[in-house]
Structures are given as C-alpha cells and as structure tokens.
C-alpha cells in the first residue's frame, strides 16, 4: 500500500518570480518531501471554490527535508497557472504528491549527460543532485529562449557540474539549439546514459540523435492530465515494444519518464 | 452507528457509494492509495470484446465546475479482463460490477455469457451510453428499441444482475428506462456524461482529440438529480444515481430522489479520497439527523 500519495491542503511557504512569468513556489508537504524521487511530479489545485476544477501537473523541482517542503518551478500559461501565480504566503492549495515514476539511473552508471530545455530543467535538478551523490560523472546541456529564461542557474552553479548553455537569441551561452551540438557531444563524451526534459520538439530531436549514437535516453513527457494517478486514462502516449506492438501508456502512472526508444515520436 | 448497507437487484453492498466506471480502472491504482474494500463497490472500466486503444489526445479538458473527457473506451479487452483484472479485484470484499460495451447486441451477449461464469462478480453494468465511441455506445441508448434489443440479448446470456447505464443525451430518459426494464434489466444507472465540446481559440480548432467529449462533474449535478427523480417514478426496478457527486449531501440528494446507491467519477479524479469522504459525511449526517438506516431515505423526496 502506497499511502505516500495522500492528498493534502498544502500551505504556501514562499512564492516569488524568477523571470518574467516564471515563479518558484515552495509548499509545506513533509511526507512528499521525504518520499519524492527525482523526476516525480505533483498535482496542484490552486483555486478556491473549485476553480479550476482539475489539478495541474508540475514537476518536483526541489525539496527541503529540514523545512519539510517541496518546490515547484512554473511558467504561467492559462487559468490554472495564473491562479498559482496569484498565491501568497500562507495560502493553501490542494496537493497530491509525489506521483509517477522518476528517472532511473543504473546503480553502476559512470557517465551521464543531462539535457534540459526551458522549464524542463525543473525535474532535472533533483536528478542532478542524485547523480552527484552517486558519484556519476555528469555533464549538462541547457537551452532557453533567452538568457533571462535560463532557469535554475544558481542551483546548478552550486552543484559545480560542467554545463553548456544555449539560447535562441544568443543572449547567454552559444546561439542556437543545443541539438546542433549534441551529435558531437555524444561522439566524444562516452556517455552511457542521457536524461532529457524539455519541449516536445526538442525531446524528439534528442531521442533521434541518441538513437543514432546508440546512447540510451530517458525522456520526461507531458500530456494533458485528468487525475495524475492512473485511473482516468486521459494522459496517454503511443508506445511500442521490441516487436513493434503499439500500446497507449499513461504519462502519469507508467511515466512520466520513458525510455526514448519506447516512445512513438510523431512529427 | 447508522446502517449504511444497501441491497439492490440482488447486489449487496456495505455502503451505497461506488466508484463509477472509467475513474477507478480495475481497482489497482486506487488500492495503492486506500483499501478499496472501504467502498460499497466499483463499476470497473468499460470493456469491449477486443482491446481498444481509444481516442487520440487531448482526451481531457477543463470545464466550469467539471471536466470533459473523450477517452473512447481504451481497455485491454475481455480476455485480459477475465484473466488478469477480475481475478485480482475479486479477491477484495466489495461489490464488483463489470461495465461492458459493444457495437451490436450479439457482442454484448457474448461478453455477458463469458462474464456469467466468473465467480464472485456482483453484476454487469451494460453501457449503452458512451458518447465517445462511433459504433454502438450512445446510439444504443438513445433509441428505446435498440436499447431493449441490447438488454434482451444480455438478459438471455447471463443470470448475473444486469444494470443498464443510461445516457442523459435524450429527450425523455424515462422512456428508455421503461424500455430496458421491459427487456429484463434488473436496475438502471444514470447518468453517463453529457455530449459537449470546447474550442481552442488560439488554434481555432476543437480542443479535444475526438472533437466532442462527455461533460461530468458538479456542473451536471442538478440535471442528473432531476433525471434520477424522473426515472425513479417511471420504473419499478432500482436506480443507481451519479453525476457530480462530491459530498455526502450530494449523495443524499440522489438517494432521496430515489437512488438505492450512488457512484462517483469526476470527484475521484481530483481527489482519490473523495468517495471515502462521501461515505463518512453520509454516516455523520445520518447520525446527526437520528436516522438509523440509509434505506429509510431512499426516495424520501419523491411525491
Ligand atoms: C508530468 C508533467 C510535469 C510538468 N511540470 C511542469 C513544471 O515543472 N513547470 C511548469 O511550468 N509546467 C509543467 N508542466 C506543464 C503544466 O502542467 C501546464 O503548463 C499547466 O497544466 C497549464 O495549466 P493552465 O491552466 O495554466 O493552462 P491551460 O492551457 O488553461 O490548461 C487547461 C488544461 O490543460 C492542461 N495542460 C495545458 N498544457 C499542458 C501541458 N503542457 N502539459 C500537461 N497538461 C497541460 C492543464 O492541466 C489543464 O487541464 C508539466 C506537465 C506534466 C504533464
Ligand atoms: C474519464 C472518464 C471516463 C469514463 N469512462 C466510462 C466508461 O468506460 N464507461 C461508462 O459507462 N462510463 C464512463 N464514464 C462516465 C462516468 O462513469 C459517470 O457516469 C459520469 O462521469 C458522471 O459522473 P460524475 O459527474 O461523478 O463524473 C467516464 C467518465 C469519466 C470522467
Ligand atoms: S491523468 Fe488520469 S490516467 Fe493519467
């Protein structure tokens, strides 16, 4: 029995903007903080009076065992995330966490490459902490629209992991998409495993390049969710096994992290 | 302690709260969160003869006080349900109804016959009301003759209690209820979801992968209560009520409108513990009001 995913009314411990339209939100959730594994997510329902109705899936960005808290890094899109941005310290919101299966680095992993795009860096930070404590030699490639939207930099600097930065407009790091350099990085990096989270087109490109260089790659996918814990079958992605049989797997319960070879990448 | 146990159509349940078909899978995921034996019962995910992959995504959209889904009966197929799903869930002490859907009466009959032999299964819920599949589904439930044909075929194939799930997307739901009663149904359950859609204005296209979907949740509750009230007065067989139930008092509305049991779908999606909270709230309400037995309240509001 997994009593870990008990729904709670979590108190907002802090909320502040980290870039235009992007916020960091810290919630009191001692049990979730204790149990969360890298790559797991939470369902958040910010509104009063049942608005919005459904929870919003958000990756778990950080946790603080002393404060008994988890943190979320989120970008404002529509009604749900707008309501989240309007939260204040002391407010409460419905929280269901930790959900899903996270990243699964092999116990004997020696060299890993972690690739993040935009807000996708959020669930990668806990993974980077784990890789570091496991003693895995790790490198990071991060992409963003512009320098201001290069997220989590303070935390990454503290980890001291070698990082390559890319922006679409060249305001930080190299100009262009990180996928342009990826073949070269894989050719010379001797990486045994790639971990990736970012926009779908980026993950598709990363998956293709990793397949070409025969490097296993775990991707964290996104799909619209109803429940977040496996009962409604709303959040499916097309998957295929070694024999080519197609199935629809639930991002929330079977994922959100999948082996990139298992995913059918639609154009 | 008030008595919450109910019995309808030969189905015994320790309390009147079921999780509705489509939001409890085959029980495993919910059982990771709470012991499913606390429920009165479960209507398992709608199953078809062959496995179905369901509709393209997005399959879910936000609605005012509710949710629109177009899952399209994704399920592992009858064989898998018989060999992998039912044996597991039937080890638990709660009333299990298997929800079935087909594209013609013969298909429903074949499934009913196969399920007839499953020991411990409490009954069938015959879905003639799914708005999200092309063949069959709601088409069967919108026409009294087609509805009766499906129910007769099922009736002849099984001794299990047959609960027929009705669609609200008709002019007169009582007419359909009477038709399925005459064809041998042991109970009716209602409502399934209301046909609905959302336009994604940015893309200038329908938002859902299947264009239309089914609306459920608190948004539909007053209409569902009205329909249960009407059907309860039109048929002699028991009624199971559902549609937007979130609290003990919501459930009591359905019971007082004539329902012998209730089912919860959308509320479970946003809080897996909602069905348990509903049971507790009903229990507390009865205690406070000095009602010794929930059965005293069934149909209490009917004329
Ligand atoms: C596993 C997972 C982890 C995520 N982690 C983060 C994160 O750490 N930070 C962050 O900013 N965003 C994250 N997202 C995306 C985030 O859930 C959506 O941006 C958010 O739900 C949009 O809600 P809204 O009400 O503002 O937008 P609206 O578009 O108004 O939302 C309407 C509906 O669509 C759903 N929806 C819309 N966009 C998405 C999307 N991209 N993915 C899933 N559902 C969506 C909403 O949940 C809601 O049901 C994650 C998504 C998933 C599936
Ligand atoms: C995601 C989802 C999937 C559903 N799947 C089924 C199904 O397979 N078979 C069925 O008879 N009803 C299905 N339903 C309908 C529900 O069982 C229920 O009748 C309806 O949602 C109204 O209850 P609610 O307002 O509590 O959600 C589904 C509903 C939802 C939200
Ligand atoms: S969101 Fe309900 S199954 Fe994934």
XYZ file of C-alpha atoms in Angstrom, chain B:
303
model
C -23.768 3.708 14.171
C -26.375 4.130 11.407
C -26.749 1.285 8.921
C -25.291 2.156 5.527
C -25.625 -1.277 3.919
C -27.885 -1.458 0.873
C -29.150 -4.189 -1.399
C -30.481 -3.658 -4.908
C -31.131 -6.072 -7.765
C -29.664 -8.831 -5.617
C -26.404 -6.915 -5.175
C -25.295 -6.422 -1.579
C -23.043 -3.507 -0.668
C -21.712 -2.465 2.743
C -22.467 1.145 1.868
C -24.155 2.853 -1.093
C -21.019 4.524 -2.527
C -19.447 3.080 -5.681
C -16.678 4.436 -7.857
C -18.108 4.970 -11.339
C -16.871 3.245 -14.444
C -13.883 4.943 -16.058
C -12.431 6.571 -12.962
C -11.315 3.543 -10.990
C -9.719 1.407 -13.696
C -9.839 -2.186 -12.450
C -9.099 -1.152 -8.873
C -5.326 -1.476 -8.627
C -4.329 2.187 -8.767
C -6.891 3.283 -6.178
C -5.920 0.403 -3.903
C -2.420 1.881 -3.770
C -3.968 4.968 -2.183
C -6.644 3.474 0.095
C -8.029 -0.035 0.704
C -10.780 -0.359 -1.904
C -12.721 -2.577 0.494
C -13.900 0.620 2.182
C -16.101 1.263 -0.868
C -19.566 -0.147 -1.293
C -18.419 -1.277 -4.693
C -16.851 -0.432 -8.024
C -18.060 -0.272 -11.588
C -14.956 -1.323 -13.471
C -13.715 0.364 -16.645
C -15.900 -0.141 -19.730
C -14.673 -3.233 -21.532
C -15.116 -4.380 -25.117
C -14.695 -7.794 -26.752
C -11.414 -6.786 -28.403
C -8.784 -4.494 -26.843
C -9.285 -0.819 -27.763
C -6.644 1.896 -27.994
C -9.213 4.667 -27.527
C -9.241 8.165 -28.993
C -6.351 10.485 -29.865
C -5.208 13.018 -27.246
C -6.011 15.507 -25.837
C -8.618 13.413 -24.065
C -9.472 15.797 -21.264
C -10.454 19.430 -20.929
C -11.318 21.715 -18.080
C -14.970 22.844 -17.880
C -16.718 25.238 -15.493
C -17.141 23.072 -12.363
C -16.385 19.935 -14.259
C -14.425 18.026 -16.820
C -14.915 16.906 -20.407
C -13.363 13.602 -21.445
C -13.118 11.667 -24.682
C -11.145 8.611 -23.596
C -13.086 6.434 -26.046
C -13.162 3.222 -24.021
C -9.456 2.428 -24.059
C -9.360 -1.007 -22.428
C -7.359 -4.237 -22.568
C -10.235 -6.328 -23.991
C -12.434 -9.026 -22.469
C -9.805 -11.815 -22.410
C -7.365 -9.714 -20.431
C -10.145 -8.592 -18.087
C -11.114 -12.221 -17.456
C -7.593 -13.486 -16.862
C -5.702 -10.510 -15.394
C -8.082 -7.922 -13.968
C -11.096 -9.652 -12.427
C -9.174 -12.375 -10.542
C -7.222 -9.653 -8.747
C -10.051 -7.279 -7.899
C -12.472 -10.060 -6.929
C -10.199 -11.068 -4.037
C -11.457 -7.941 -2.311
C -14.611 -7.704 -0.278
C -16.728 -5.177 -2.184
C -19.439 -5.374 -4.869
C -17.796 -5.510 -8.298
C -19.793 -4.668 -11.417
C -18.144 -5.129 -14.797
C -19.109 -2.389 -17.265
C -19.405 -3.699 -20.857
C -19.836 -2.011 -24.242
C -20.304 -3.431 -27.715
C -21.126 -2.427 -31.259
C -24.142 -4.740 -31.580
C -26.396 -6.831 -29.330
C -24.539 -10.064 -30.195
C -21.282 -8.588 -28.919
C -22.870 -7.562 -25.617
C -24.353 -11.062 -25.355
C -21.003 -12.757 -25.961
C -19.376 -10.704 -23.208
C -22.270 -11.296 -20.816
C -22.026 -15.056 -21.383
C -18.279 -15.077 -20.711
C -18.677 -12.999 -17.546
C -21.587 -15.135 -16.316
C -19.103 -17.816 -15.275
C -16.909 -15.528 -13.176
C -17.322 -16.475 -9.502
C -17.806 -13.546 -7.161
C -18.769 -10.972 -9.769
C -21.720 -8.996 -8.364
C -23.208 -7.968 -11.684
C -22.907 -6.331 -15.075
C -23.281 -2.686 -15.953
C -24.340 -2.524 -19.570
C -23.049 0.671 -21.118
C -25.420 1.881 -23.827
C -24.422 5.445 -23.223
C -20.777 6.138 -24.097
C -20.645 9.408 -26.056
C -17.064 8.784 -27.178
C -17.235 5.779 -29.481
C -18.621 5.652 -33.023
C -20.130 2.175 -33.180
C -22.753 1.425 -30.574
C -22.273 3.353 -27.365
C -24.763 6.145 -27.062
C -26.530 5.165 -30.301
C -27.924 2.118 -28.493
C -29.041 4.138 -25.532
C -30.869 6.867 -27.468
C -33.453 4.601 -29.093
C -35.823 2.556 -26.914
C -35.960 -0.321 -29.444
C -32.174 -0.595 -29.825
C -31.744 -0.285 -26.063
C -34.245 -3.098 -25.474
C -32.524 -5.281 -28.095
C -29.182 -4.990 -26.310
C -30.705 -5.665 -22.905
C -32.696 -8.704 -24.123
C -29.555 -10.183 -25.660
C -27.649 -9.684 -22.405
C -30.560 -10.993 -20.313
C -30.602 -14.246 -22.267
C -26.868 -14.748 -21.788
C -26.455 -14.315 -18.062
C -28.008 -14.916 -14.675
C -25.977 -12.068 -13.190
C -27.817 -8.922 -12.133
C -27.999 -6.613 -15.173
C -27.678 -2.879 -14.507
C -28.212 -0.749 -17.609
C -26.351 2.546 -17.804
C -28.382 5.289 -19.423
C -27.356 8.345 -21.380
C -28.746 11.762 -20.493
C -28.455 12.832 -24.151
C -32.110 12.035 -24.927
C -35.367 13.937 -24.811
C -37.062 11.533 -22.411
C -34.798 9.365 -20.301
C -37.814 7.704 -18.621
C -38.891 6.236 -21.943
C -35.536 4.479 -22.339
C -35.624 3.345 -18.715
C -39.053 1.754 -19.217
C -37.874 0.039 -22.397
C -34.873 -1.580 -20.705
C -36.994 -2.560 -17.691
C -39.405 -4.344 -20.021
C -36.459 -6.064 -21.716
C -35.315 -7.595 -18.443
C -32.962 -5.113 -16.772
C -32.590 -5.594 -13.008
C -31.608 -1.953 -12.388
C -30.663 1.220 -14.233
C -27.746 3.537 -13.531
C -27.658 7.159 -14.635
C -26.296 9.455 -15.801
C -23.427 8.957 -18.177
C -21.771 12.149 -19.479
C -23.384 14.966 -21.488
C -22.135 15.439 -25.042
C -20.029 18.607 -25.028
C -17.136 20.383 -26.699
C -14.518 23.099 -26.272
C -12.842 25.224 -28.941
C -9.164 26.057 -28.532
C -9.393 29.668 -29.706
C -5.649 30.037 -30.191
C -5.563 27.138 -32.655
C -9.080 27.909 -33.957
C -9.837 24.209 -33.687
C -11.766 21.877 -31.366
C -9.560 21.239 -28.351
C -10.263 17.543 -27.838
C -8.692 14.853 -29.977
C -12.112 13.368 -30.730
C -13.703 16.825 -31.280
C -16.548 16.117 -28.830
C -16.440 14.608 -25.373
C -18.623 13.969 -22.345
C -19.181 16.555 -19.612
C -19.368 15.440 -15.991
C -18.716 16.794 -12.522
C -20.673 19.255 -10.336
C -21.752 21.172 -13.463
C -24.210 18.393 -14.339
C -25.410 17.502 -10.823
C -28.805 19.278 -10.818
C -29.711 17.792 -14.203
C -28.657 14.332 -13.044
C -30.725 14.645 -9.846
C -33.727 15.658 -11.953
C -33.276 12.652 -14.246
C -32.900 10.190 -11.361
C -36.061 11.655 -9.816
C -37.985 11.195 -13.074
C -36.701 7.680 -13.751
C -37.313 6.524 -10.168
C -41.002 7.324 -10.688
C -41.185 5.646 -14.077
C -39.780 2.193 -13.299
C -40.117 -0.387 -10.534
C -36.513 -1.599 -10.724
C -33.838 0.068 -8.546
C -31.918 3.125 -9.722
C -28.233 3.941 -9.169
C -27.565 7.669 -9.265
C -24.499 9.553 -10.400
C -23.461 12.921 -11.777
C -21.314 15.466 -9.972
C -21.407 13.891 -6.520
C -18.700 15.448 -4.348
C -20.088 15.408 -0.799
C -22.259 13.308 1.484
C -25.144 15.704 0.970
C -24.791 15.481 -2.821
C -25.088 11.702 -2.495
C -28.132 12.065 -0.231
C -29.839 14.217 -2.884
C -29.653 11.280 -5.300
C -30.767 8.812 -2.655
C -33.743 10.969 -1.682
C -34.551 11.328 -5.398
C -34.919 7.555 -5.489
C -31.441 6.079 -5.921
C -30.574 2.886 -3.998
C -26.873 3.550 -4.448
C -24.633 6.232 -5.948
C -21.441 6.350 -7.979
C -18.659 8.914 -8.105
C -16.485 9.631 -11.143
C -15.128 13.155 -11.607
C -14.668 13.846 -7.879
C -12.404 10.791 -7.594
C -10.232 12.177 -10.373
C -9.459 15.363 -8.489
C -9.245 13.686 -5.081
C -8.858 9.917 -4.842
C -10.192 10.003 -1.283
C -13.458 11.730 -2.306
C -15.533 8.508 -2.229
C -14.370 7.800 1.343
C -15.136 11.354 2.416
C -18.620 10.980 0.916
C -19.204 7.802 2.942
C -18.033 9.495 6.154
C -20.152 12.573 5.529
C -23.242 10.480 4.845
C -22.624 8.492 8.007
C -22.215 11.692 10.049
C -25.356 13.208 8.509
C -27.450 10.177 9.420
C -26.021 10.192 12.936
C -26.814 13.884 13.448
C -30.285 13.595 11.977
C -31.012 10.491 14.028
C -31.676 8.292 11.005
C -30.897 4.681 11.874
C -30.827 3.249 8.362
C -29.907 4.753 4.992
C -32.661 2.660 3.406
C -35.234 4.899 5.120
C -34.057 7.750 2.913
C -34.280 6.082 -0.497
C -36.903 8.034 -2.408
C -37.682 10.191 0.662
C -38.167 13.265 -1.533
C -40.425 11.576 -4.065
C -44.067 12.621 -4.143
